Amino acid sequence: MDAHELKESRVECRPVEEPAIPPEWLAEFEAAARRPLEMRFRYAFIRTHKPVMDDAPFRAFDTTADYRRWCEENLPDWLGYGRV
């Protein structure tokens, strides 16, 4: 295919239709956007108690290997600290 053939073969580009945003979602978003930033930060994060991890104020390990071993031996799998 040469340059002339490329020029003659035009590809029709159609805009991709975005799904409509439900009106109730849009209303909730707009209401949240009007709230002060401090309030938005307060409600933006879900605090979940992490067993074992949150039960001590501080832990230190001499090596990364020690830390990984401790995680594997003490933390539940659902926390995601195990090796892959």
mmCIF file of C-alpha atoms in Angstrom:
data_model
loop_
_atom_site.group_PDB
_atom_site.id
_atom_site.type_symbol
_atom_site.label_atom_id
_atom_site.label_comp_id
_atom_site.label_asym_id
_atom_site.label_seq_id
_atom_site.Cartn_x
_atom_site.Cartn_y
_atom_site.Cartn_z
ATOM 1 C CA MET A 1 0.000 0.000 0.000
ATOM 2 C CA ASP A 2 1.476 3.307 -1.024
ATOM 3 C CA ALA A 3 0.801 6.814 0.296
ATOM 4 C CA HIS A 4 -1.905 7.476 -2.291
ATOM 5 C CA GLU A 5 -3.834 4.339 -1.293
ATOM 6 C CA LEU A 6 -3.535 5.277 2.380
ATOM 7 C CA LYS A 7 -4.903 8.740 1.659
ATOM 8 C CA GLU A 8 -7.838 7.277 -0.272
ATOM 9 C CA SER A 9 -8.773 4.719 2.409
ATOM 10 C CA ARG A 10 -10.297 6.812 5.132
ATOM 11 C CA VAL A 11 -11.334 5.270 8.385
ATOM 12 C CA GLU A 12 -14.522 6.593 9.853
ATOM 13 C CA CYS A 13 -13.992 7.579 13.481
ATOM 14 C CA ARG A 14 -17.071 7.609 15.642
ATOM 15 C CA PRO A 15 -17.068 9.063 19.121
ATOM 16 C CA VAL A 16 -17.313 6.475 21.851
ATOM 17 C CA GLU A 17 -20.551 6.864 23.760
ATOM 18 C CA GLU A 18 -19.987 7.189 27.478
ATOM 19 C CA PRO A 19 -22.556 5.498 29.691
ATOM 20 C CA ALA A 20 -24.992 7.943 31.240
ATOM 21 C CA ILE A 21 -24.351 8.829 34.875
ATOM 22 C CA PRO A 22 -27.429 8.047 36.966
ATOM 23 C CA PRO A 23 -28.955 11.312 38.252
ATOM 24 C CA GLU A 24 -28.788 10.178 41.898
ATOM 25 C CA TRP A 25 -25.036 9.527 41.572
ATOM 26 C CA LEU A 26 -24.513 12.922 40.005
ATOM 27 C CA ALA A 27 -26.509 14.593 42.805
ATOM 28 C CA GLU A 28 -24.426 12.792 45.458
ATOM 29 C CA PHE A 29 -21.182 13.793 43.737
ATOM 30 C CA GLU A 30 -22.231 17.440 43.509
ATOM 31 C CA ALA A 31 -23.290 17.459 47.170
ATOM 32 C CA ALA A 32 -19.938 15.957 48.188
ATOM 33 C CA ALA A 33 -18.064 18.524 46.087
ATOM 34 C CA ARG A 34 -19.757 21.350 48.018
ATOM 35 C CA ARG A 35 -18.603 20.007 51.399
ATOM 36 C CA PRO A 36 -15.503 21.549 53.002
ATOM 37 C CA LEU A 37 -12.241 19.731 52.268
ATOM 38 C CA GLU A 38 -11.714 18.800 55.923
ATOM 39 C CA MET A 39 -15.068 16.999 56.010
ATOM 40 C CA ARG A 40 -14.360 15.234 52.716
ATOM 41 C CA PHE A 41 -11.063 13.915 54.105
ATOM 42 C CA ARG A 42 -12.742 12.782 57.328
ATOM 43 C CA TYR A 43 -15.226 10.613 55.439
ATOM 44 C CA ALA A 44 -12.926 9.539 52.596
ATOM 45 C CA PHE A 45 -11.174 6.760 54.497
ATOM 46 C CA ILE A 46 -12.692 3.678 56.071
ATOM 47 C CA ARG A 47 -10.971 2.704 59.283
ATOM 48 C CA THR A 48 -10.727 -1.054 59.676
ATOM 49 C CA HIS A 49 -9.131 -2.761 62.648
ATOM 50 C CA LYS A 50 -6.335 -4.988 61.410
ATOM 51 C CA PRO A 51 -5.868 -7.862 63.869
ATOM 52 C CA VAL A 52 -2.334 -8.194 65.215
ATOM 53 C CA MET A 53 -1.088 -5.202 63.160
ATOM 54 C CA ASP A 54 -3.087 -2.718 65.261
ATOM 55 C CA ASP A 55 -2.605 -4.527 68.568
ATOM 56 C CA ALA A 56 0.840 -3.035 69.269
ATOM 57 C CA PRO A 57 1.831 0.627 68.908
ATOM 58 C CA PHE A 58 5.288 -0.138 67.470
ATOM 59 C CA ARG A 59 7.295 -3.005 65.990
ATOM 60 C CA ALA A 60 10.838 -3.025 64.614
ATOM 61 C CA PHE A 61 12.734 -5.727 62.764
ATOM 62 C CA ASP A 62 16.447 -6.118 62.132
ATOM 63 C CA THR A 63 16.003 -7.329 58.581
ATOM 64 C CA THR A 64 13.324 -7.438 55.917
ATOM 65 C CA ALA A 65 13.490 -11.232 56.127
ATOM 66 C CA ASP A 66 12.591 -11.033 59.843
ATOM 67 C CA TYR A 67 9.645 -8.758 59.016
ATOM 68 C CA ARG A 68 8.380 -11.064 56.251
ATOM 69 C CA ARG A 69 8.699 -14.122 58.488
ATOM 70 C CA TRP A 70 6.761 -12.350 61.237
ATOM 71 C CA CYS A 71 4.013 -11.382 58.775
ATOM 72 C CA GLU A 72 3.663 -14.947 57.499
ATOM 73 C CA GLU A 73 3.522 -16.392 61.008
ATOM 74 C CA ASN A 74 1.232 -13.824 62.635
ATOM 75 C CA LEU A 75 -1.031 -12.073 60.151
ATOM 76 C CA PRO A 76 -4.217 -13.401 58.542
ATOM 77 C CA ASP A 77 -3.949 -14.047 54.796
ATOM 78 C CA TRP A 78 -6.739 -11.590 53.952
ATOM 79 C CA LEU A 79 -4.534 -8.648 54.994
ATOM 80 C CA GLY A 80 -2.313 -9.351 52.000
ATOM 81 C CA TYR A 81 1.079 -9.322 53.721
ATOM 82 C CA GLY A 82 2.013 -12.870 52.693
ATOM 83 C CA ARG A 83 4.392 -13.754 49.885
ATOM 84 C CA VAL A 84 2.991 -14.285 46.423
#
